[in-house]
Amino acid sequence: MLKTLGAQIREFKKDSLLTPVFMILEVFMETIIPLMMASIIDQGVEAGNIHHIYVMGAWMVVAACFSLFCGVMGGKYGARASAGFARNLRKAMYENIQSFSFSNIDKFSTAGLVTRLTTDVTNLQNAYQMLLRMCVRAPISLICAMCMAFFISPRLASIYLVAVIILGIILAIITVRAHHYFMEVFPKYDDLNASVQENVSAIRVVKAYVREDYEKNKFRKASQNIYNMFVKAESILAFNNPVMQITVYSCILAISWVGAKMIVGGTLTTGELMSLLTYCMNIMMSLMMLSMVFVMLAMSVASAERICEVLNEKSDITNPENADKTVPDGSITFDHVTFRYSRTSAKPVLSDIDLSIKSGETIGIIGGTGSSKSSLVNLISRLYDVSEGRVLVGGKDVRSYDLDTLRNEVSVVLQNNVLFSGTIYENLRWGDEHATDEECRHACELACADEFIERFPDGYNTYIEQGGTNVSGGQKQRLCIARALLKKPKILILDDSTSAVDTATDAKIRRAFLTEIPNTTKLIIAQRISSVQDADRIIVLDNGELNGFGTHEELLQTNAIYRDVYESQTGGGGDFDEGGAA
């Protein structure tokens, strides 16, 4: 874990080294000042030597100014180092997340990743700054003050030693007990973020079902859980202050009592007693700072582990050595493919899929809910890797291709259409960032999106809200199809992406595909038979197995599932699941 986190310090190593150096110099100056003060009292005030008072006073001002300078510089470099460390952590995590395959993403919740990028990184940033400053300042100050106290009077310094041991044991107990609660807080943050994310993204559904009170209660409960944990932890930490004060004041009373007797006996001067009292405060405050450092580090350990989980997660789909940079054509072959989302799964999602698709063919894919239609097409662009067998594109195993090359030649319009905040032009150019306005308009004509875009006052410069909330489901689907077409792919996959489009528009889109992109292999997942019956061939999936593969006419004659669905839809408007169950 330390190696993983340490690698993110990078260009801030200099700042990380200078911070403790300035902290040590600041402590050294603070340790000298009480000795100067003792000298002023003993050799200046009591001896009546005004010159000595002026000289030592001047040196005290110099030491104080230098101490202030070192403190300011330590704060400056510490802030730069910790902020830079946090920046590098966020950047490294975000870049690593972008490299994840779908199977890697499945291991983390969205809310959990957001918490790691925000709350956990902030905790680690604060802990790193305390590590560079307080973790250096507190122990050095404690050691220096203790050494100077023993130098002045070993008898009185022994009082400090006893107090330090007792206080250290008490603070250790407090820290350990508080750490237990802090470790439980951060998973609660995931629940809180998940509550907010679901509520905001599904606000229309919440309002449609009048569930505002339910969502408020869910958020209140998640927030209350965090509150309860922090109250328990802080209630334990609250003992720090009274324990510290009791110890400090006890030490002051003991030193004053014993010190006064020693002054009367002539074995201690007044100035030395004042220095010892100053060192008493230094020692006790150093212990207080150390206790807070331990608490912060205890909190940050949980955050560090969660961050390292993301940083150490490596994509299980990577580019091979000497990867192919060219996809010859859009032909697709499934060579006895079996697929599981998890290696420990007993039953595969896809079982022994064996079929071959020619380049330029239009292939329909039909199957009931849960028949693994989307899983099948996800293997083509290598969003997942097969468990057994091979998937070939252009006659080559997809695992031999450069990932960017393969995915640039396979356009996928997903079942859940996603648009980003920005203009229509900006959304379309996700398909090709260099596409001209004319190419964007032509792609929209093929997807039958031009007809509603031109009705907008700002046309193609119309601003799309986040998630595409200001366009209808059918409009969103057509924009996503146009975006995919701009890639000019060799393979186009439509994953139930015309479900919100009326049948007439659906037919127009399919006719445009036939005439405008004849050399592109088109895979159309649909629930409606009418959406795929004109395809060159149709795949029928049933519970992850290939149940049929042929033309519309062939399947009507040979495939019972396909025939039942066709008859139910043409006779009574039923859907695939109803037909499949009939």
Coordinates of C-alpha atoms in Angstrom, one line a residue:
M1 CA 0.0 0.0 0.0
L2 CA 2.8 2.5 0.9
K3 CA 4.6 1.7 -2.4
T4 CA 1.4 2.3 -4.3
L5 CA 0.6 5.6 -2.6
G6 CA 4.3 6.7 -2.6
A7 CA 4.4 6.4 -6.4
Q8 CA 1.9 9.3 -6.6
I9 CA 4.1 11.8 -4.9
R10 CA 6.2 12.1 -8.1
E11 CA 7.0 15.8 -8.8
F12 CA 6.3 16.8 -5.2
K13 CA 9.2 14.9 -3.7
K14 CA 11.2 18.2 -3.2
D15 CA 8.3 19.8 -1.3
S16 CA 7.8 16.7 0.7
L17 CA 11.4 16.8 1.8
L18 CA 11.6 20.5 2.5
T19 CA 8.5 20.5 4.7
P20 CA 10.0 18.3 7.5
V21 CA 13.4 20.2 7.2
F22 CA 11.6 23.5 8.0
M23 CA 9.6 21.8 10.8
I24 CA 12.8 20.6 12.5
L25 CA 14.4 24.1 12.2
E26 CA 11.2 25.7 13.7
V27 CA 11.3 23.2 16.6
F28 CA 15.0 23.9 17.2
M29 CA 14.4 27.7 17.4
E30 CA 11.4 27.1 19.8
T31 CA 13.6 25.0 22.0
I32 CA 16.3 27.6 22.2
I33 CA 14.0 30.5 23.1
P34 CA 13.2 29.3 26.7
L35 CA 17.0 29.0 27.4
M36 CA 17.4 32.6 26.3
M37 CA 14.5 33.7 28.5
A38 CA 16.1 31.9 31.5
S39 CA 19.4 33.7 30.7
I40 CA 17.6 37.1 30.7
I41 CA 16.0 36.5 34.1
D42 CA 19.1 35.0 35.8
Q43 CA 21.9 37.0 34.2
G44 CA 20.0 40.1 33.3
V45 CA 17.1 40.9 35.6
E46 CA 18.4 39.4 38.8
A47 CA 22.0 40.6 38.1
G48 CA 20.9 44.0 37.0
N49 CA 22.7 43.7 33.7
I50 CA 20.6 45.8 31.2
H51 CA 23.1 45.2 28.4
H52 CA 22.7 41.5 28.7
I53 CA 18.9 41.9 28.6
Y54 CA 19.1 43.9 25.3
V55 CA 21.5 41.5 23.7
M56 CA 19.6 38.3 24.6
G57 CA 16.3 40.1 23.8
A58 CA 17.6 40.8 20.3
W59 CA 18.6 37.2 19.8
M60 CA 15.2 36.1 21.0
V61 CA 13.6 38.3 18.4
V62 CA 15.9 36.8 15.7
A63 CA 15.1 33.3 16.9
A64 CA 11.4 34.0 17.0
C65 CA 11.4 35.5 13.5
F66 CA 13.4 32.6 12.1
S67 CA 11.1 30.2 13.8
L68 CA 8.1 32.1 12.2
F69 CA 9.8 32.0 8.8
C70 CA 10.4 28.2 9.1
G71 CA 6.8 27.6 10.2
V72 CA 5.5 29.6 7.2
M73 CA 7.7 27.8 4.7
G74 CA 6.9 24.5 6.3
G75 CA 3.2 25.3 5.9
K76 CA 3.7 26.4 2.3
Y77 CA 5.6 23.4 1.1
G78 CA 3.4 21.0 3.1
A79 CA 0.3 22.5 1.5
R80 CA 1.8 22.2 -2.0
A81 CA 3.0 18.6 -1.3
S82 CA -0.3 17.4 0.1
A83 CA -2.5 19.2 -2.5
G84 CA -0.2 17.8 -5.3
F85 CA -0.3 14.3 -3.8
A86 CA -4.2 14.5 -3.8
R87 CA -4.2 15.7 -7.4
N88 CA -2.0 12.9 -8.5
L89 CA -4.2 10.4 -6.7
R90 CA -7.4 11.6 -8.3
K91 CA -5.7 11.7 -11.7
A92 CA -4.3 8.2 -11.3
M93 CA -7.5 6.7 -10.1
Y94 CA -9.6 8.4 -12.9
E95 CA -7.2 7.3 -15.6
N96 CA -7.1 3.7 -14.2
I97 CA -10.9 3.7 -14.1
Q98 CA -11.0 4.7 -17.8
S99 CA -8.9 1.6 -18.6
F100 CA -11.2 -0.8 -16.8
S101 CA -13.1 -3.4 -18.7
F102 CA -16.7 -4.0 -18.0
S103 CA -15.8 -6.8 -15.6
N104 CA -13.5 -4.5 -13.6
I105 CA -16.2 -1.9 -13.4
D106 CA -18.7 -4.5 -12.1
K107 CA -16.5 -4.8 -9.0
F108 CA -17.2 -1.3 -7.8
S109 CA -20.3 0.7 -7.3
T110 CA -20.6 4.2 -8.8
A111 CA -21.2 5.7 -5.4
G112 CA -18.1 3.9 -4.1
L113 CA -15.9 5.3 -6.8
V114 CA -17.2 8.8 -6.2
T115 CA -16.5 8.5 -2.5
R116 CA -13.0 7.3 -3.2
L117 CA -12.3 10.2 -5.6
T118 CA -13.6 12.8 -3.2
T119 CA -13.9 12.0 0.5
D120 CA -11.2 9.4 0.7
V121 CA -8.7 11.5 -1.3
T122 CA -9.4 14.5 1.0
N123 CA -8.8 12.4 4.1
L124 CA -5.5 11.2 2.6
Q125 CA -4.5 14.7 1.7
N126 CA -5.1 15.9 5.2
A127 CA -3.2 12.9 6.7
Y128 CA -0.3 13.4 4.3
Q129 CA 0.0 17.1 5.4
M130 CA -0.1 16.1 9.0
L131 CA 2.5 13.4 8.3
L132 CA 4.9 15.9 6.8
R133 CA 4.3 18.6 9.5
M134 CA 2.9 17.3 12.8
C135 CA 4.5 13.8 12.6
V136 CA 7.9 15.5 12.4
R137 CA 7.2 18.5 14.6
A138 CA 5.6 16.6 17.5
P139 CA 8.1 13.9 18.2
I140 CA 11.1 16.2 17.6
S141 CA 9.6 18.9 19.9
L142 CA 8.9 16.2 22.5
I143 CA 12.5 14.9 22.4
C144 CA 14.2 18.3 22.3
A145 CA 12.0 19.6 25.2
M146 CA 12.7 16.5 27.2
C147 CA 16.4 16.6 26.6
M148 CA 16.6 20.3 27.6
A149 CA 14.5 19.6 30.7
F150 CA 17.0 16.9 31.8
F151 CA 19.9 19.2 30.9
I152 CA 18.5 21.8 33.3
S153 CA 17.3 19.6 36.1
P154 CA 17.1 15.7 35.9
R155 CA 15.1 15.7 39.1
L156 CA 12.3 17.9 37.8
A157 CA 12.5 16.3 34.3
S158 CA 11.6 12.9 35.8
I159 CA 8.2 14.4 36.6
Y160 CA 7.8 15.0 32.8
L161 CA 8.9 11.5 32.1
V162 CA 6.3 9.9 34.4
A163 CA 3.6 12.2 33.0
V164 CA 4.5 11.4 29.4
I165 CA 4.3 7.7 30.0
I166 CA 0.9 7.9 31.8
L167 CA -0.5 10.3 29.2
G168 CA 0.8 8.3 26.3
I169 CA -0.9 5.1 27.6
I170 CA -4.2 7.0 28.0
L171 CA -4.0 8.7 24.6
A172 CA -3.2 5.3 22.9
I173 CA -6.3 3.8 24.5
I174 CA -8.5 6.7 23.3
T175 CA -7.0 6.5 19.8
V176 CA -7.5 2.8 19.4
R177 CA -11.1 3.0 20.6
A178 CA -11.9 5.9 18.2
H179 CA -10.2 4.2 15.3
H180 CA -12.8 1.4 15.4
Y181 CA -15.6 3.8 14.7
F182 CA -13.7 5.8 12.0
M183 CA -13.1 2.5 10.1
E184 CA -16.9 2.0 9.9
V185 CA -17.7 5.5 8.7
F186 CA -16.5 5.4 5.1
P187 CA -18.7 2.6 3.9
K188 CA -21.6 4.7 5.2
Y189 CA -20.4 7.5 2.8
D190 CA -21.0 5.1 -0.1
D191 CA -24.6 4.6 1.0
L192 CA -25.1 8.4 1.3
N193 CA -23.7 9.0 -2.2
A194 CA -25.7 6.2 -3.6
S195 CA -28.9 7.7 -2.1
V196 CA -28.1 11.1 -3.6
Q197 CA -27.1 9.7 -7.0
E198 CA -30.2 7.6 -7.4
N199 CA -32.5 10.4 -6.3
V200 CA -31.0 13.0 -8.6
S201 CA -30.8 10.7 -11.7
A202 CA -34.3 9.4 -11.2
I203 CA -35.9 12.6 -9.9
R204 CA -38.7 12.3 -12.6
V205 CA -39.6 8.8 -11.4
V206 CA -39.5 9.9 -7.8
K207 CA -41.9 12.8 -8.5
A208 CA -44.2 10.7 -10.8
Y209 CA -44.7 8.2 -8.0
V210 CA -44.8 10.9 -5.3
R211 CA -42.0 9.2 -3.4
E212 CA -40.2 12.4 -2.2
D213 CA -40.9 11.6 1.5
Y214 CA -39.5 8.0 1.0
E215 CA -36.3 9.4 -0.6
K216 CA -36.0 12.0 2.1
N217 CA -36.2 9.3 4.8
K218 CA -33.7 7.2 3.0
F219 CA -31.2 10.1 2.8
R220 CA -31.9 11.0 6.4
K221 CA -31.2 7.5 7.5
A222 CA -27.9 7.3 5.6
S223 CA -26.9 10.7 6.9
Q224 CA -27.9 9.8 10.5
N225 CA -25.7 6.7 10.3
I226 CA -22.7 8.8 9.5
Y227 CA -23.6 11.2 12.2
N228 CA -24.0 8.5 14.8
M229 CA -20.6 7.0 14.0
F230 CA -18.8 10.4 14.2
V231 CA -20.6 11.2 17.5
K232 CA -19.3 7.9 19.0
A233 CA -15.8 8.5 17.7
E234 CA -15.7 12.2 18.7
S235 CA -17.2 11.4 22.1
I236 CA -14.2 9.2 22.8
L237 CA -11.8 11.8 21.4
A238 CA -13.4 14.4 23.7
F239 CA -11.5 12.8 26.6
N240 CA -8.2 14.1 25.0
N241 CA -8.6 17.6 26.2
P242 CA -9.5 17.0 29.9
V243 CA -6.9 14.3 30.2
M244 CA -4.3 16.7 28.7
Q245 CA -5.3 19.6 30.9
I246 CA -5.3 17.5 34.1
T247 CA -1.8 16.2 33.2
V248 CA -0.4 19.7 32.3
Y249 CA -1.8 21.4 35.4
S250 CA -0.6 18.5 37.6
C251 CA 2.9 18.8 36.1
I252 CA 2.9 22.6 36.6
L253 CA 1.8 22.2 40.3
A254 CA 4.4 19.4 40.9
I255 CA 7.2 21.4 39.2
S256 CA 6.3 24.6 40.9
W257 CA 6.2 22.9 44.3
V258 CA 9.4 21.0 43.9
G259 CA 11.1 23.8 41.9
A260 CA 10.3 26.4 44.6
K261 CA 12.0 24.2 47.2
M262 CA 15.0 23.8 44.9
I263 CA 15.2 27.6 44.4
V264 CA 15.1 28.1 48.2
G265 CA 17.8 25.4 48.5
G266 CA 19.9 27.1 45.9
T267 CA 20.0 24.2 43.4
L268 CA 17.7 25.9 40.8
T269 CA 17.4 29.4 39.5
T270 CA 14.2 31.3 38.8
G271 CA 14.9 31.5 35.1
E272 CA 15.5 27.7 34.9
L273 CA 12.1 27.1 36.6
M274 CA 10.4 29.3 34.0
S275 CA 12.2 27.4 31.2
L276 CA 11.0 24.1 32.7
L277 CA 7.4 25.3 32.8
T278 CA 7.7 26.3 29.2
Y279 CA 9.1 22.9 28.2
C280 CA 6.3 21.3 30.2
M281 CA 3.8 23.0 27.8
N282 CA 5.9 22.0 24.8
I283 CA 6.0 18.3 25.9
M284 CA 2.3 18.1 26.6
M285 CA 1.2 19.9 23.4
S286 CA 3.5 17.6 21.5
L287 CA 1.7 14.6 23.0
M288 CA -1.7 16.2 22.1
M289 CA -0.5 16.7 18.5
L290 CA 0.7 13.1 18.3
S291 CA -2.6 11.8 19.5
M292 CA -4.5 13.8 16.8
V293 CA -2.0 12.6 14.2
F294 CA -2.7 9.0 15.2
V295 CA -6.4 9.5 15.0
M296 CA -6.0 11.1 11.5
L297 CA -3.8 8.4 10.3
A298 CA -6.2 5.8 11.7
M299 CA -9.0 7.4 9.7
S300 CA -6.8 7.6 6.6
V301 CA -5.8 4.0 6.7
A302 CA -9.3 3.0 5.7
S303 CA -9.3 5.6 2.9
A304 CA -5.9 4.5 1.7
E305 CA -7.0 0.9 1.4
R306 CA -10.0 1.9 -0.6
I307 CA -7.9 4.1 -2.9
C308 CA -5.3 1.4 -3.4
E309 CA -8.1 -1.1 -4.4
V310 CA -8.8 1.2 -7.4
L311 CA -5.2 1.9 -8.2
N312 CA -4.1 -1.7 -8.0
E313 CA -7.1 -3.0 -10.0
K314 CA -5.8 -3.8 -13.5
S315 CA -7.9 -4.3 -16.5
D316 CA -8.3 -7.9 -17.4
I317 CA -8.6 -6.9 -21.1
T318 CA -5.3 -5.5 -22.4
N319 CA -3.6 -5.0 -25.8
P320 CA -1.5 -8.0 -26.9
E321 CA 2.1 -7.6 -28.1
N322 CA 2.4 -6.7 -31.8
A323 CA -1.4 -6.1 -31.9
D324 CA -3.1 -5.9 -35.3
K325 CA -3.9 -2.3 -36.3
T326 CA -6.2 -3.2 -39.2
V327 CA -9.6 -4.9 -39.3
P328 CA -9.9 -6.4 -42.8
D329 CA -13.7 -6.5 -43.0
G330 CA -16.8 -6.9 -40.9
S331 CA -17.2 -10.7 -41.0
I332 CA -17.9 -12.2 -37.5
T333 CA -17.4 -15.8 -36.4
F334 CA -18.4 -17.3 -33.0
D335 CA -16.3 -20.4 -32.7
H336 CA -17.9 -22.6 -30.0
V337 CA -18.1 -19.6 -27.6
T338 CA -18.9 -20.1 -23.9
F339 CA -19.1 -17.0 -21.7
R340 CA -19.3 -16.5 -17.9
Y341 CA -19.3 -13.1 -16.2
S342 CA -17.5 -14.7 -13.3
R343 CA -15.1 -17.6 -13.3
T344 CA -16.8 -19.0 -10.3
S345 CA -20.2 -19.1 -12.0
A346 CA -21.6 -22.6 -12.3
K347 CA -23.8 -21.9 -15.3
P348 CA -22.5 -20.0 -18.3
V349 CA -24.3 -17.0 -19.7
L350 CA -23.7 -18.2 -23.3
S351 CA -23.2 -21.9 -24.1
D352 CA -21.4 -23.2 -27.2
I353 CA -22.4 -20.5 -29.7
D354 CA -21.1 -21.5 -33.1
L355 CA -22.1 -19.4 -36.1
S356 CA -20.6 -17.3 -38.9
I357 CA -21.7 -14.0 -40.3
K358 CA -20.5 -12.6 -43.6
S359 CA -19.3 -9.0 -44.0
G360 CA -22.1 -6.7 -45.0
E361 CA -24.9 -8.9 -43.8
T362 CA -27.8 -7.7 -41.8
I363 CA -28.4 -10.0 -38.9
G364 CA -31.4 -9.9 -36.6
I365 CA -31.1 -11.2 -33.0
I366 CA -34.3 -12.3 -31.2
G367 CA -34.7 -13.7 -27.8
G368 CA -36.6 -13.3 -24.5
T369 CA -35.5 -11.2 -21.6
G370 CA -32.4 -12.7 -20.1
S371 CA -31.5 -14.8 -23.1
S372 CA -28.1 -13.0 -23.3
K373 CA -28.5 -11.0 -26.5
S374 CA -26.5 -8.1 -25.2
S375 CA -23.9 -10.4 -23.8
L376 CA -23.4 -11.9 -27.2
V377 CA -22.7 -8.6 -29.0
N378 CA -20.5 -7.3 -26.1
L379 CA -18.0 -10.0 -27.0
I380 CA -17.6 -8.7 -30.6
S381 CA -16.0 -5.4 -29.5
R382 CA -14.2 -7.2 -26.6
L383 CA -16.0 -5.4 -23.9
Y384 CA -15.7 -8.8 -22.2
D385 CA -13.5 -11.8 -23.1
V386 CA -14.9 -15.2 -23.8
S387 CA -14.5 -18.0 -21.3
E388 CA -14.1 -20.7 -23.9
G389 CA -13.8 -20.6 -27.7
R390 CA -13.0 -17.7 -29.9
V391 CA -14.7 -14.6 -31.4
L392 CA -13.2 -13.7 -34.8
V393 CA -13.7 -10.3 -36.6
G394 CA -12.3 -10.0 -40.1
G395 CA -11.0 -13.6 -39.8
K396 CA -8.8 -12.7 -36.7
D397 CA -9.3 -13.4 -33.1
V398 CA -10.5 -10.2 -31.4
R399 CA -7.8 -10.7 -28.7
S400 CA -5.2 -10.1 -31.4
Y401 CA -6.4 -6.6 -32.2
D402 CA -5.4 -3.3 -30.8
L403 CA -8.3 -2.4 -28.6
D404 CA -8.7 1.1 -30.0
T405 CA -8.5 -0.2 -33.6
L406 CA -11.2 -2.9 -32.9
R407 CA -13.6 -0.6 -31.1
N408 CA -13.3 2.1 -33.7
E409 CA -14.5 -0.4 -36.3
V410 CA -17.4 -1.6 -34.1
S411 CA -20.1 1.0 -33.4
V412 CA -22.5 0.0 -30.6
V413 CA -25.8 1.8 -29.9
L414 CA -26.5 0.5 -26.4
Q415 CA -29.9 -0.4 -25.0
N416 CA -29.6 2.4 -22.4
N417 CA -28.9 5.4 -24.6
V418 CA -26.6 8.1 -23.1
L419 CA -26.3 11.7 -24.3
F420 CA -23.9 14.2 -22.8
S421 CA -24.5 17.8 -21.9
G422 CA -23.6 19.9 -24.9
T423 CA -25.0 20.8 -28.3
I424 CA -26.3 18.2 -30.8
Y425 CA -23.2 18.7 -32.9
E426 CA -20.9 18.1 -29.9
N427 CA -22.8 14.9 -29.1
L428 CA -22.7 13.6 -32.6
R429 CA -18.9 14.2 -32.8
W430 CA -18.4 11.6 -30.1
G431 CA -18.6 9.3 -33.1
D432 CA -16.0 11.3 -35.1
E433 CA -14.5 14.4 -33.5
H434 CA -13.3 15.6 -36.9
A435 CA -16.7 15.2 -38.7
T436 CA -17.9 18.2 -40.7
D437 CA -21.3 19.7 -40.3
E438 CA -22.4 18.1 -43.5
E439 CA -21.3 14.7 -42.4
C440 CA -23.2 15.2 -39.1
R441 CA -26.4 16.2 -41.0
H442 CA -26.1 13.2 -43.3
A443 CA -25.8 10.8 -40.4
C444 CA -28.9 12.3 -38.9
E445 CA -30.7 11.9 -42.2
L446 CA -29.9 8.1 -42.1
A447 CA -31.1 7.9 -38.5
C448 CA -34.2 9.9 -39.3
A449 CA -33.1 12.4 -36.7
D450 CA -33.0 15.4 -39.0
E451 CA -36.8 15.8 -39.1
F452 CA -37.0 16.7 -35.4
I453 CA -33.7 18.5 -35.1
E454 CA -34.7 21.0 -37.8
R455 CA -37.8 21.8 -35.8
F456 CA -35.7 23.0 -32.9
P457 CA -35.1 26.8 -32.9
D458 CA -31.4 26.4 -32.7
G459 CA -31.3 23.3 -35.0
Y460 CA -28.1 21.4 -34.6
N461 CA -26.8 23.9 -32.0
T462 CA -29.6 23.0 -29.6
Y463 CA -28.2 22.4 -26.2
I464 CA -28.8 18.9 -24.8
E465 CA -29.2 18.7 -21.0
Q466 CA -27.2 16.2 -19.0
G467 CA -28.5 12.7 -19.8
G468 CA -30.6 14.0 -22.7
T469 CA -33.5 15.0 -20.4
N470 CA -34.8 17.6 -22.9
V471 CA -35.4 15.1 -25.7
S472 CA -37.8 12.2 -25.9
G473 CA -36.7 8.5 -25.8
G474 CA -37.2 8.1 -29.5
Q475 CA -35.3 11.3 -30.3
K476 CA -32.5 10.2 -28.0
Q477 CA -32.3 6.8 -29.7
R478 CA -32.0 8.3 -33.2
L479 CA -29.3 10.8 -32.1
C480 CA -27.3 7.8 -30.7
I481 CA -27.7 5.9 -34.0
A482 CA -26.5 8.9 -35.9
R483 CA -23.5 9.2 -33.5
A484 CA -22.6 5.6 -34.2
L485 CA -22.9 6.0 -38.0
L486 CA -20.4 8.9 -37.9
K487 CA -17.7 6.4 -37.0
K488 CA -18.2 4.7 -40.4
P489 CA -17.8 1.3 -38.8
K490 CA -17.3 -2.0 -40.4
I491 CA -19.8 -3.5 -37.8
L492 CA -22.8 -1.7 -36.5
I493 CA -24.7 -3.1 -33.5
L494 CA -28.1 -1.8 -32.5
D495 CA -29.0 -3.2 -29.1
D496 CA -32.8 -2.8 -29.0
S497 CA -32.0 0.8 -29.9
T498 CA -35.2 1.5 -31.9
S499 CA -37.6 0.3 -29.2
A500 CA -38.9 3.8 -28.6
V501 CA -39.3 4.6 -32.3
D502 CA -42.5 4.0 -34.1
T503 CA -42.6 1.2 -36.7
A504 CA -42.7 3.5 -39.7
T505 CA -39.6 5.3 -38.6
D506 CA -38.0 2.0 -37.7
A507 CA -38.6 0.8 -41.3
K508 CA -37.1 4.0 -42.8
I509 CA -34.0 3.6 -40.7
R510 CA -33.5 0.0 -41.8
R511 CA -34.0 1.0 -45.5
A512 CA -31.5 3.8 -45.1
F513 CA -29.0 1.2 -43.7
L514 CA -29.6 -1.1 -46.6
T515 CA -28.9 1.5 -49.3
E516 CA -26.4 3.8 -47.6
I517 CA -24.1 1.4 -45.7
P518 CA -24.3 -1.9 -47.6
N519 CA -20.8 -3.0 -46.8
T520 CA -21.3 -2.6 -43.0
T521 CA -22.2 -5.7 -41.1
K522 CA -25.4 -4.8 -39.1
L523 CA -26.6 -6.6 -36.0
I524 CA -30.0 -5.6 -34.8
I525 CA -31.3 -6.8 -31.4
A526 CA -35.0 -6.4 -31.2
Q527 CA -38.2 -7.6 -29.5
R528 CA -40.4 -6.9 -32.5
I529 CA -40.3 -9.4 -35.4
S530 CA -41.1 -6.6 -37.8
S531 CA -37.7 -5.0 -36.9
V532 CA -35.7 -8.1 -38.1
Q533 CA -37.8 -10.0 -40.5
D534 CA -36.2 -8.3 -43.5
A535 CA -32.7 -9.2 -42.2
D536 CA -30.5 -11.5 -44.2
R537 CA -30.6 -14.0 -41.4
I538 CA -31.9 -14.1 -37.8
I539 CA -30.4 -15.5 -34.6
V540 CA -32.8 -16.9 -32.1
L541 CA -31.4 -17.2 -28.6
D542 CA -33.0 -19.1 -25.7
N543 CA -31.4 -19.1 -22.2
G544 CA -28.0 -18.3 -23.6
E545 CA -28.1 -21.1 -26.3
L546 CA -28.4 -20.8 -30.1
N547 CA -31.9 -22.1 -30.8
G548 CA -32.1 -21.1 -34.4
F549 CA -30.2 -19.3 -37.2
G550 CA -31.7 -18.6 -40.6
T551 CA -33.9 -16.4 -42.7
H552 CA -37.4 -15.2 -41.7
E553 CA -39.0 -17.8 -43.9
E554 CA -36.7 -20.6 -42.8
L555 CA -37.3 -19.9 -39.1
L556 CA -41.1 -19.8 -39.6
Q557 CA -40.8 -23.3 -41.0
T558 CA -38.2 -24.8 -38.6
N559 CA -38.2 -22.9 -35.3
A560 CA -41.1 -23.3 -32.9
I561 CA -40.1 -20.3 -30.7
Y562 CA -39.8 -17.9 -33.6
R563 CA -43.0 -19.1 -35.1
D564 CA -44.9 -18.7 -31.8
V565 CA -43.6 -15.2 -31.4
Y566 CA -44.5 -14.2 -35.0
E567 CA -48.0 -15.5 -34.7
S568 CA -48.6 -13.8 -31.3
Q569 CA -47.3 -10.5 -32.6
T570 CA -49.1 -10.5 -35.9
G571 CA -52.2 -11.9 -34.4
G572 CA -52.6 -10.1 -31.1
G573 CA -49.7 -7.7 -30.8
G574 CA -47.9 -9.8 -28.1
D575 CA -44.2 -9.4 -27.4
F576 CA -41.4 -11.9 -27.5
D577 CA -41.6 -13.0 -23.9
E578 CA -45.3 -13.7 -24.1
G579 CA -44.8 -15.6 -27.3
G580 CA -41.9 -17.5 -26.0
A581 CA -43.9 -18.6 -23.0
A582 CA -47.0 -19.6 -25.0

